[in-house]
Amino acid sequence: MFDGLIERLQDIAVVANKELKHCFRDAHVLIYTVFVPLILYPISLVSLSEYTLWREGLAETRPVRLAYVKDGMERIPELVQVVKETKKIAVTESEDPIHDLEQNKLECVVDGSGAPEKINVMLNPSSDRFLETRVLMQSRSYDARALAMKNAVEKVAGANKVSKVFEIETHNVGTMGGRKASLQDMEITAFSTTIVLVAFYGYTMLIITVGAIYPALAAFTEEAEKKTKATTYLLPVERSTVVVGKFAAVTILTILSGLVNFLSMAFVALYFTAKLEWLKRALTLAMKQYSLENLLGVLLLFMLSTLLVASIYSLIASTAKSFKEAQNISSLVLITVTILPMVALLPGWTLDIRTAFIPILNMVLCAKAIVTDSVGGLEMTVACAESVAITATLLYLSQVIFWGKEPANANQDFSAANR
Amino acid sequence: MGLEAINLTKRFFDAKRGEFNAVQSVSFACHKGEIFGLLGPNGAGKTTTLRMITTILKPTSGTAKINDFDVTTNPRQVRKQLGFVSADTGLYERLTPREILTYFGKLSKYPKEKLTERIAEVTSMLQMESFLDSRCEKLSTGMKQKVSIARAIVHDPPVIIMDEPTTGLDVLTSQVLHRFILQCKEMNKCVVFSSHIMSEAEKLCDRMAIIHKGQVLASGTLEELRAESGMHYLEDIFLNVVKEDDIVEA
């Protein structure tokens, strides 16, 4: 019996090896499983950040031109002070500011003559920098308002009593996930939870789902489309050996896709932490949230999710008679599989005995529970057991559907019907 | 020892015709060192018969035995005993012939240490050395057919079954294939092939069966068929048998 099992495993390995070779030589597989997570993700994020930084730099070298209506300037000292400290704004002298604004010689005119009741900030909508100026002036007016408020309170209460009004007490503010925590802890927990949910699950689920589609199509659907199913059937091995071997190859490629994605994420994280000091600080704090046990737990959930996704696409690929049909079904499933992790981000969704039965979503909620230290043993066991059971069922169905009652019988029926 | 088909019957269902017999009580035998031809027009039931023998289809009734292994009760052992080539046994496009042969050799449990040698032997026999490491998607029809045959025999099976193996091939490749079939006979293999090319059957077959509308109408050696029909050429004998059957049916 033991020899039989070893022989079977060896056969599965041979089939998986062949499928990996066959899949890896397919352009679709290479693009969606390797290149998209490897290149597109870092390139898109890095180029977006570079563009943002470039725009920031551009704004400093070519500041927004602003002029005051002279009569009201002394009535808005806080805004004048804030604007003066902003590198992105250059204050310009103008005899007729409204005319200059119309002529696009200015991007913004500030009229403080109605202050403190009303301050008019005028912009030219036909200017190519209209949106940028609007956002900038909005943020500056918030700062000016805060400064005015602080000055007003200082006048009444004295400078040394003001600081407490603008600071938040950070000690003993309650618990999160049943654990005593300071506000700072809570912020880090929230941040690291968001990282797990959005970066890890949201994006990784999308990547592994996309990464699983084409290997599954190459391993299963192609056999029907390229008439190799009968060839495969002639192999003197059990039918299940072939299907399990194919599934193993699809799973390996899906995991690979996920790992490549992690590498990309690591690269992007390193890139951003080198550029942005606040992110480096936040990531360092967030990493303290993860113990080795937590990481292993999340990794186990990743493996279970990958197996489930691979089995879903193996079933779709076994059912479809052509690439086109498989692609159409895959698109619908892709939406469902990637939306479920996003649902976990909504308020009120936690792992309980009901949500533990919702496939994929339960895996994300498990991950959420792990990083917030609110793991329920029963719910976690139910979620993992259900995921394994669904994977096994889908794999069994893949085998039944892939081979059918009699391989090639449908073709035979068809040709017989046309005789 | 060899191949024996015993009352093989396959019934299909189709919406227009309802249930009908694609193959009806077909029986024949092919022994070691013998070439047996299954001759018939298109749609006669040759492919269905061979698919049942190779375990791809389950017979509705009857059975076949390959080296005493029954196709209905021991299909896995049967598949170990045979090599099958047909238009439906396509090749994995992105693998090379060498990779395909290694794959089939390994899963057929051909001794690991001899597999490389065996692949060299088979590819030399079929003159495949020049394209052994090219991907199958880049090969011509003739080259692909050679790879299919090599795939079928890489594990050195005692029974070789070919479904219209020369269809679509040029004369030169067909010649290579004919030589290979004769070589198989010399190697004491049992060879069954289907064809609708009478000259091919006349040249290669020791014995043959004429199949039409799913039934075997005549069988025997060429001499026996000649004596029975009073005609010399196999094409005339074939047409005579098929026409007679159509007249009887009308």
XYZ file of C-alpha atoms in Angstrom:
669
model
C 0.000 0.000 0.000
C 2.864 2.362 0.927
C 4.651 1.534 -2.352
C 1.442 2.223 -4.248
C 1.129 5.625 -2.605
C 4.733 6.540 -3.411
C 4.264 5.442 -7.001
C 1.097 7.533 -7.225
C 2.850 10.586 -5.813
C 5.689 10.115 -8.275
C 3.187 9.965 -11.140
C 1.475 13.125 -9.866
C 4.881 14.831 -9.755
C 5.615 13.784 -13.353
C 2.242 15.130 -14.538
C 2.693 18.371 -12.562
C 6.193 18.820 -13.975
C 4.924 18.400 -17.529
C 2.067 20.851 -16.917
C 4.453 23.415 -15.429
C 6.667 23.206 -18.524
C 3.655 23.445 -20.814
C 2.140 26.356 -18.873
C 5.366 28.302 -18.547
C 5.758 28.354 -22.314
C 2.372 29.995 -22.734
C 2.520 33.752 -23.234
C -0.729 34.367 -21.320
C 0.572 32.506 -18.276
C 3.846 34.414 -18.296
C 2.115 37.764 -18.632
C -0.629 37.293 -16.045
C 1.161 35.058 -13.560
C 4.631 36.578 -13.556
C 4.944 39.881 -15.387
C 1.813 41.618 -14.104
C 2.670 41.221 -10.399
C 6.393 41.633 -11.073
C 6.327 44.683 -13.271
C 2.953 46.360 -13.537
C 2.352 46.763 -9.807
C 5.692 48.384 -8.899
C 5.829 50.353 -12.120
C 2.350 51.792 -11.672
C 2.861 52.734 -8.012
C 6.407 54.026 -8.401
C 5.553 56.054 -11.482
C 2.456 57.469 -9.742
C 4.529 58.561 -6.763
C 7.258 59.947 -9.014
C 4.647 61.888 -10.923
C 3.196 63.271 -7.675
C 6.652 64.271 -6.442
C 7.420 65.823 -9.807
C 4.213 67.837 -9.607
C 5.159 68.923 -6.085
C 8.542 70.043 -7.345
C 6.930 71.770 -10.295
C 4.583 73.598 -7.957
C 7.576 74.915 -6.004
C 9.540 76.045 -9.054
C 6.439 77.521 -10.677
C 4.371 78.731 -7.704
C 0.757 79.805 -7.894
C 0.558 83.570 -8.381
C -1.636 85.293 -5.776
C -2.553 88.933 -5.219
C -4.489 90.626 -2.413
C -7.127 93.291 -2.791
C -5.238 95.977 -0.896
C -7.995 97.345 1.329
C -8.679 94.062 3.116
C -5.155 92.688 3.665
C -4.747 93.939 7.230
C -8.053 92.224 8.210
C -6.730 88.714 7.441
C -3.288 88.516 9.103
C -3.457 84.738 9.731
C -4.116 83.893 6.068
C -1.418 86.309 4.960
C 1.021 84.611 7.370
C 0.119 81.095 6.213
C 0.382 82.039 2.532
C 3.743 83.679 3.174
C 5.075 80.421 4.633
C 3.902 78.372 1.620
C 6.574 77.828 -1.020
C 3.989 76.874 -3.608
C 2.438 80.360 -3.540
C 4.078 83.557 -4.754
C 2.457 86.819 -3.652
C 2.381 89.343 -6.510
C 1.736 93.064 -6.547
C -1.109 94.075 -8.819
C -2.860 97.365 -9.507
C -5.947 95.657 -10.813
C -5.986 92.075 -9.488
C -9.380 91.092 -10.972
C -8.278 92.180 -14.446
C -4.998 90.283 -14.056
C -6.927 87.190 -12.950
C -9.091 87.415 -16.066
C -5.984 87.777 -18.210
C -4.441 84.659 -16.583
C -1.600 86.733 -15.152
C -2.698 85.507 -11.709
C -4.122 82.204 -10.488
C -5.774 83.590 -7.345
C -7.029 86.832 -5.792
C -7.871 87.164 -2.099
C -10.254 89.847 -0.902
C -10.326 90.215 2.890
C -12.299 93.480 3.021
C -15.375 91.647 4.347
C -13.431 89.771 7.079
C -14.026 88.383 9.606
C -17.568 87.669 8.323
C -16.491 86.805 4.813
C -13.234 86.300 2.906
C -13.471 86.038 -0.885
C -10.957 83.829 -2.687
C -11.343 84.249 -6.447
C -10.025 81.797 -9.002
C -10.150 81.636 -12.783
C -11.824 78.400 -13.961
C -10.262 78.751 -17.416
C -6.753 78.545 -15.916
C -4.920 75.231 -16.422
C -3.958 75.411 -12.718
C -7.497 76.014 -11.459
C -7.919 72.684 -9.662
C -4.441 72.737 -8.139
C -4.966 76.319 -6.880
C -8.373 75.490 -5.443
C -7.059 72.514 -3.446
C -4.075 74.539 -2.262
C -6.148 77.512 -1.112
C -8.649 75.268 0.618
C -5.920 73.658 2.714
C -4.305 77.056 3.443
C -7.638 78.489 4.615
C -8.049 75.568 7.063
C -4.581 76.318 8.448
C -5.380 80.029 8.695
C -8.623 79.281 10.516
C -6.797 77.059 13.013
C -4.162 79.757 13.548
C -6.840 82.412 14.074
C -8.604 80.209 16.597
C -5.373 79.559 18.480
C -4.576 83.280 18.542
C -8.080 84.068 19.802
C -7.883 81.504 22.624
C -4.404 82.726 23.598
C -5.730 86.257 23.934
C -8.394 85.073 26.382
C -6.638 82.305 28.325
C -2.938 83.077 28.060
C -0.363 81.281 25.960
C 0.735 78.585 28.451
C -2.813 77.170 28.824
C -3.497 76.776 25.138
C -1.320 73.762 24.322
C -3.632 71.287 26.094
C -6.596 72.352 23.985
C -4.718 71.342 20.850
C -3.228 68.106 22.157
C -4.979 64.774 22.525
C -4.571 62.653 25.625
C -2.967 59.400 24.444
C -3.055 57.269 27.600
C -5.609 54.707 28.751
C -8.224 55.463 26.197
C -9.835 52.041 26.165
C -9.369 48.740 24.528
C -9.308 47.357 21.049
C -9.841 43.690 20.306
C -10.215 42.991 24.018
C -6.722 44.289 24.784
C -5.717 47.375 26.715
C -4.198 49.802 24.287
C -3.240 53.422 23.960
C -4.463 55.559 21.119
C -1.095 55.136 19.457
C -1.469 51.344 19.683
C -4.906 51.599 18.205
C -3.636 53.684 15.305
C -0.897 51.171 14.613
C -3.386 48.308 14.850
C -5.717 50.046 12.454
C -2.838 50.761 10.110
C -1.511 47.218 10.146
C -5.042 45.818 9.751
C -5.502 47.995 6.724
C -2.186 46.769 5.324
C -3.247 43.138 5.779
C -6.662 43.661 4.296
C -5.943 46.044 1.466
C -2.387 45.251 0.470
C -2.182 41.609 1.427
C -5.642 40.271 0.766
C -7.274 42.840 -1.467
C -4.419 43.060 -3.906
C -2.947 39.602 -3.412
C -6.297 37.905 -3.916
C -6.685 39.819 -7.144
C -3.186 38.856 -8.228
C -3.502 35.157 -7.363
C -6.937 35.022 -8.943
C -5.652 36.525 -12.163
C -2.556 34.344 -11.820
C -4.625 31.156 -11.541
C -6.807 31.683 -14.604
C -4.378 31.028 -17.435
C -2.486 28.096 -15.890
C -5.876 26.431 -15.317
C -6.939 27.099 -18.891
C -3.624 25.818 -20.248
C -3.797 22.686 -18.093
C -7.465 21.754 -18.525
C -9.329 23.623 -21.280
C -6.498 23.341 -23.779
C -6.752 19.556 -23.662
C -10.269 19.772 -25.114
C -9.506 22.583 -27.511
C -6.294 21.096 -28.923
C -7.581 17.510 -28.998
C -5.026 16.107 -26.574
C -7.520 14.735 -24.077
C -7.568 11.317 -25.759
C -3.758 11.305 -25.765
C -3.706 12.050 -22.057
C -6.352 9.426 -21.439
C -4.085 6.775 -22.973
C -1.603 7.229 -20.133
C -1.614 4.047 -18.047
C -2.352 5.907 -14.809
C -5.467 6.594 -12.746
C -7.676 9.396 -14.038
C -7.418 11.212 -10.718
C -3.600 11.170 -10.949
C -3.747 13.314 -14.067
C -6.239 15.793 -12.590
C -4.403 16.081 -9.266
C -1.123 16.595 -11.157
C -2.696 19.376 -13.197
C -4.210 20.929 -10.078
C -0.799 20.792 -8.373
C 0.737 22.681 -11.308
C -2.020 25.316 -11.244
C -1.563 25.714 -7.475
C 2.224 26.037 -7.766
C 1.864 28.736 -10.418
C -0.783 30.526 -8.351
C 1.480 30.482 -5.297
C 4.335 31.697 -7.468
C 2.155 34.542 -8.644
C 1.405 35.445 -5.020
C 5.072 35.256 -4.034
C 6.127 37.418 -6.960
C 3.473 39.843 -5.791
C 4.967 39.874 -2.283
C 8.398 40.588 -3.750
C 6.941 43.470 -5.707
C 5.221 44.752 -2.584
C 8.477 44.535 -0.652
C 10.241 46.462 -3.402
C 7.534 49.125 -3.466
C 7.556 49.359 0.347
C 11.342 49.789 0.364
C 11.111 52.386 -2.363
C 8.490 54.406 -0.531
C 10.098 54.114 2.865
C 13.298 55.499 1.363
C 11.332 58.419 -0.083
C 8.791 59.107 2.635
C 9.911 59.346 6.220
C 6.385 59.171 7.692
C 5.720 55.880 5.897
C 8.970 54.403 7.181
C 7.964 55.333 10.719
C 4.459 53.958 10.290
C 5.674 50.700 8.737
C 8.246 50.201 11.476
C 5.541 50.661 14.094
C 3.132 48.432 12.187
C 5.670 45.617 11.917
C 5.836 45.474 15.719
C 2.228 44.357 15.560
C 3.172 41.122 13.800
C 4.576 38.294 15.838
C 6.024 35.187 14.157
C 2.860 33.295 15.102
C 0.693 35.947 13.476
C 2.741 35.846 10.297
C 2.573 32.046 10.145
C -1.178 32.207 10.691
C -1.622 34.688 7.862
C 0.651 32.572 5.660
C -1.501 29.492 6.341
C -4.582 31.478 5.337
C -2.795 32.577 2.174
C -2.082 28.926 1.304
C -5.683 27.897 1.934
C -6.976 30.794 -0.156
C -4.591 29.888 -2.970
C -5.718 26.258 -2.962
C -9.341 27.362 -3.044
C -8.783 29.795 -5.908
C -6.805 27.160 -7.849
C -9.615 24.628 -7.389
C -12.263 27.161 -8.491
C -10.407 27.840 -11.732
C -9.582 24.181 -12.273
C -13.312 23.476 -12.176
C -14.120 26.325 -14.555
C -11.369 25.243 -16.940
C -12.592 21.621 -16.824
C -16.166 22.657 -17.553
C -15.409 24.974 -20.471
C -15.115 23.545 -23.955
C -13.078 26.445 -25.291
C -10.728 29.178 -24.097
C -13.322 31.834 -24.888
C -16.017 30.138 -22.823
C -13.589 29.674 -19.927
C -12.499 33.319 -20.103
C -16.129 34.495 -19.993
C -16.947 32.419 -16.914
C -13.618 33.374 -15.295
C -14.399 37.090 -15.602
C -17.599 36.690 -13.584
C -15.876 34.611 -10.927
C -12.945 37.046 -10.826
C -15.289 39.862 -9.815
C -16.836 37.798 -7.005
C -13.515 36.508 -5.714
C -11.972 39.968 -5.585
C -15.021 41.758 -4.186
C -15.367 39.459 -1.167
C -12.052 40.549 0.456
C -13.146 44.172 0.017
C -16.366 43.455 1.922
C -14.210 42.657 4.959
C -13.133 46.306 4.975
C -16.679 47.500 5.588
C -17.546 48.375 9.167
C -19.273 45.661 11.156
C -17.781 42.673 9.328
C -15.974 40.458 11.789
C -15.353 36.736 12.042
C -18.275 35.058 13.742
C -19.995 31.722 13.340
C -22.071 33.030 10.402
C -19.326 34.794 8.453
C -17.052 31.792 9.040
C -19.163 29.966 6.444
C -18.761 32.513 3.649
C -15.922 31.229 1.444
C -12.965 33.561 0.776
C -14.493 36.308 2.939
C -13.944 34.045 5.952
C -10.229 33.787 5.113
C -9.879 37.572 5.047
C -11.825 37.933 8.286
C -9.554 35.291 9.843
C -6.526 37.367 8.842
C -8.211 40.441 10.280
C -8.894 38.547 13.516
C -5.267 37.419 13.731
C -3.774 40.909 13.464
C -6.288 42.411 15.885
C -5.781 39.603 18.394
C -9.464 38.689 18.383
C -9.190 35.128 17.110
C -12.053 32.821 18.020
C -10.859 29.205 17.944
C -14.166 27.715 16.815
C -14.805 30.264 14.065
C -11.249 29.929 12.782
C -11.490 26.124 12.696
C -14.842 26.266 10.912
C -13.507 28.724 8.322
C -10.343 26.687 7.591
C -12.197 23.343 7.522
C -14.805 24.758 5.189
C -12.155 26.118 2.849
C -10.410 22.730 2.690
C -13.726 20.915 2.164
C -14.759 23.223 -0.692
C -11.329 22.832 -2.316
C -11.584 19.031 -2.160
C -15.146 19.060 -3.522
C -14.242 21.364 -6.404
C -11.214 19.209 -7.216
C -13.384 16.087 -7.269
C -15.917 17.827 -9.526
C -13.061 18.967 -11.803
C -12.065 15.352 -12.265
C -15.585 14.148 -12.960
C -16.282 16.956 -15.417
C -12.864 16.926 -17.101
C -13.044 13.279 -18.047
C -16.826 13.074 -18.407
C -18.463 9.665 -18.436
C -16.375 8.685 -21.436
C -13.584 10.904 -22.724
C -14.116 12.015 -26.311
C -17.585 10.536 -26.225
C -19.101 13.910 -26.970
C -17.025 14.227 -30.148
C -17.944 10.715 -31.034
C -21.618 11.447 -30.515
C -21.244 14.542 -32.625
C -19.501 12.776 -35.480
C -21.957 9.929 -35.238
C -24.841 12.365 -35.450
C -23.366 13.841 -38.598
C -22.746 10.611 -40.388
C -1.511 -13.652 -27.072
C -2.334 -10.487 -28.998
C -5.618 -8.725 -29.535
C -9.086 -10.190 -29.609
C -12.332 -8.269 -30.172
C -15.401 -10.208 -29.065
C -18.838 -9.009 -30.209
C -18.008 -5.380 -29.665
C -21.107 -3.188 -29.840
C -21.457 0.549 -29.304
C -24.809 2.302 -29.253
C -25.105 6.082 -29.467
C -28.020 8.417 -29.094
C -28.701 11.366 -31.299
C -31.767 13.616 -31.425
C -32.554 12.998 -35.114
C -31.977 9.271 -35.337
C -32.656 8.247 -31.766
C -30.576 5.288 -30.586
C -28.473 3.584 -33.211
C -25.597 1.121 -33.359
C -22.340 2.694 -34.494
C -20.665 -0.712 -34.092
C -22.524 -4.001 -33.962
C -21.077 -7.308 -32.819
C -17.637 -6.791 -34.289
C -15.251 -9.678 -33.683
C -11.741 -10.278 -34.952
C -8.336 -11.312 -33.666
C -4.773 -10.245 -34.352
C -1.811 -12.280 -33.162
C 1.837 -11.552 -32.445
C 3.875 -10.829 -35.562
C 0.752 -10.103 -37.572
C -0.612 -7.002 -39.301
C -4.373 -6.757 -39.307
C -6.283 -4.177 -41.391
C -9.696 -2.793 -40.573
C -11.026 -1.487 -43.878
C -14.107 0.590 -44.413
C -15.473 3.817 -45.838
C -15.783 6.972 -43.722
C -18.292 6.483 -40.904
C -18.153 2.697 -41.105
C -17.342 2.334 -37.382
C -13.570 1.780 -37.606
C -12.641 4.576 -35.231
C -15.353 3.647 -32.710
C -14.141 0.021 -32.742
C -10.536 1.068 -32.158
C -11.568 3.511 -29.421
C -13.324 0.706 -27.588
C -10.273 -1.520 -27.893
C -8.029 1.255 -26.553
C -10.380 1.909 -23.550
C -11.240 5.449 -24.650
C -14.870 4.341 -25.112
C -16.721 1.745 -23.076
C -18.449 -0.903 -25.180
C -22.244 -1.055 -24.839
C -21.826 -4.818 -24.986
C -19.086 -7.283 -25.875
C -15.459 -6.798 -24.960
C -11.886 -6.929 -26.200
C -8.791 -8.500 -24.733
C -5.223 -7.341 -25.112
C -2.731 -9.942 -23.985
C -5.560 -11.432 -21.901
C -6.330 -8.137 -20.150
C -9.991 -7.240 -20.556
C -10.744 -3.655 -21.671
C -13.853 -3.434 -19.509
C -12.409 -4.805 -16.280
C -8.730 -3.900 -16.492
C -8.397 -0.771 -18.623
C -5.205 0.484 -16.983
C -3.318 -2.733 -17.722
C -4.707 -2.684 -21.258
C -3.312 0.813 -21.795
C 0.098 -0.398 -20.655
C -0.012 -3.102 -23.333
C -0.818 -0.906 -26.291
C 0.196 2.105 -28.289
C -2.545 4.026 -30.090
C -2.273 6.630 -32.826
C -5.232 8.478 -34.320
C -6.257 11.905 -35.570
C -7.724 12.612 -32.110
C -4.526 11.867 -30.235
C -3.049 15.360 -30.574
C 0.306 16.538 -29.266
C 1.063 18.972 -26.466
C 2.003 21.954 -28.584
C 4.496 23.652 -26.332
C 6.488 20.536 -25.510
C 9.227 19.108 -27.706
C 9.030 15.541 -29.062
C 11.790 14.535 -26.636
C 9.791 15.902 -23.678
C 6.604 14.153 -24.817
C 8.419 10.829 -25.228
C 10.048 11.187 -21.818
C 6.668 12.009 -20.255
C 4.936 8.959 -21.731
C 7.908 6.721 -21.087
C 8.038 7.695 -17.418
C 4.312 7.291 -16.793
C 4.276 3.962 -18.649
C 6.953 2.806 -16.212
C 9.568 2.136 -18.862
C 12.858 1.471 -16.988
C 14.350 4.887 -16.177
C 17.926 3.933 -17.002
C 16.958 2.703 -20.467
C 14.544 5.479 -21.417
C 17.109 7.782 -23.066
C 18.407 4.886 -25.123
C 14.869 3.860 -26.085
C 13.998 7.402 -27.193
C 17.118 7.464 -29.373
C 16.165 4.093 -30.874
C 12.580 5.092 -31.669
C 13.480 8.495 -33.085
C 16.150 6.951 -35.265
C 13.677 4.368 -36.540
C 11.245 7.126 -37.535
C 13.947 9.552 -38.746
C 13.046 12.227 -36.188
C 16.486 13.329 -34.992
C 16.412 16.691 -36.781
C 13.331 17.995 -34.945
C 13.564 16.149 -31.640
C 14.071 19.364 -29.671
C 11.717 21.668 -31.555
C 8.365 22.521 -30.078
C 5.524 20.481 -31.567
C 3.580 23.611 -32.584
C 6.326 24.334 -35.125
C 6.287 20.899 -36.785
C 4.694 19.908 -40.109
C 1.817 17.389 -40.336
C 4.178 14.567 -41.274
C 6.564 15.377 -38.448
C 3.670 15.501 -35.988
C 2.440 12.125 -37.154
C 5.898 10.673 -36.576
C 5.918 12.131 -33.065
C 2.477 10.604 -32.424
C 3.733 7.201 -33.487
C 6.894 7.535 -31.445
C 4.762 8.536 -28.450
C 2.631 5.417 -28.948
C 5.564 3.017 -29.061
C 8.087 4.607 -26.689
C 7.165 2.177 -23.917
C 7.649 -0.740 -26.331
C 4.075 -2.084 -26.210
C 3.302 -5.533 -27.646
C 0.174 -4.242 -29.432
C 0.130 -1.225 -31.750
C -3.135 0.247 -33.012
C -3.278 2.946 -35.669
C -6.371 4.734 -36.894
C -5.820 5.833 -40.512
C -2.168 6.637 -39.850
C -1.261 7.841 -43.339
C -4.196 10.197 -43.880
C -2.923 13.609 -44.917
C 0.694 12.496 -45.272
C 2.869 12.865 -48.369
C 4.234 9.834 -50.197
C 7.668 9.973 -48.591
C 6.348 10.108 -45.038
C 3.814 7.384 -45.847
C 6.714 5.224 -47.056
C 8.568 5.734 -43.762
C 5.410 4.750 -41.948
C 4.884 1.623 -44.078
C 8.459 0.538 -43.386
C 7.909 1.140 -39.699
C 4.742 -1.039 -39.681
C 6.650 -3.848 -41.382
C 9.487 -3.429 -38.867
C 6.952 -3.826 -36.059
C 5.866 -7.094 -37.569
C 9.488 -8.248 -37.676
C 9.737 -7.342 -34.010
C 6.853 -9.738 -33.330
C 4.376 -6.993 -32.485
C 0.668 -7.254 -33.056
C -0.351 -4.380 -35.366
C -3.925 -3.315 -36.096
C -4.584 -0.393 -38.361
C -7.642 1.064 -39.988
C -7.621 2.499 -43.477
C -9.744 3.331 -46.471
C -6.716 3.172 -48.787
C -6.911 -0.272 -50.381
C -3.417 -0.289 -51.879
C -1.975 0.298 -48.412
C -3.907 -2.626 -46.968
C -2.958 -4.841 -49.910
C 0.708 -4.036 -49.380
C 0.872 -4.396 -45.604
C -1.871 -6.580 -44.148
C -1.593 -10.287 -43.388
C -5.275 -10.405 -42.666
C -8.076 -7.889 -42.891
C -11.733 -7.240 -42.153
C -14.107 -5.126 -44.218
C -16.404 -3.136 -41.990
C -19.460 -1.226 -43.156
C -22.287 0.387 -41.174
C -20.780 -0.940 -37.970
C -20.648 -4.578 -39.034
C -17.864 -6.840 -40.273
C -18.987 -8.023 -43.719
C -15.939 -10.041 -44.721
C -12.616 -11.047 -43.203
C -9.586 -13.185 -43.903
C -6.299 -13.073 -45.790
C -6.131 -11.355 -49.169
C -6.076 -14.785 -50.842
C -9.126 -15.924 -48.916
C -11.045 -12.760 -49.868
C -10.009 -13.189 -53.498
C -11.185 -16.824 -53.498
C -14.468 -15.907 -51.855
C -15.292 -13.019 -54.198
C -13.686 -14.274 -57.406
C -12.006 -10.867 -57.861
C -8.309 -10.028 -57.865
C -7.940 -6.449 -56.676
C -8.799 -5.544 -53.100
C -10.564 -2.360 -54.235
C -12.953 -4.440 -56.383
C -13.481 -6.919 -53.562
C -14.198 -4.067 -51.152
C -16.666 -2.326 -53.475
C -18.386 -5.622 -54.197
C -18.869 -6.396 -50.495
C -20.076 -2.882 -49.627
C -22.462 -2.671 -52.610
C -23.906 -6.104 -51.910
C -24.652 -4.991 -48.375
C -26.343 -1.800 -49.616
C -28.472 -3.792 -52.097
C -29.504 -6.279 -49.411
C -30.488 -3.403 -47.126
C -32.488 -1.681 -49.909
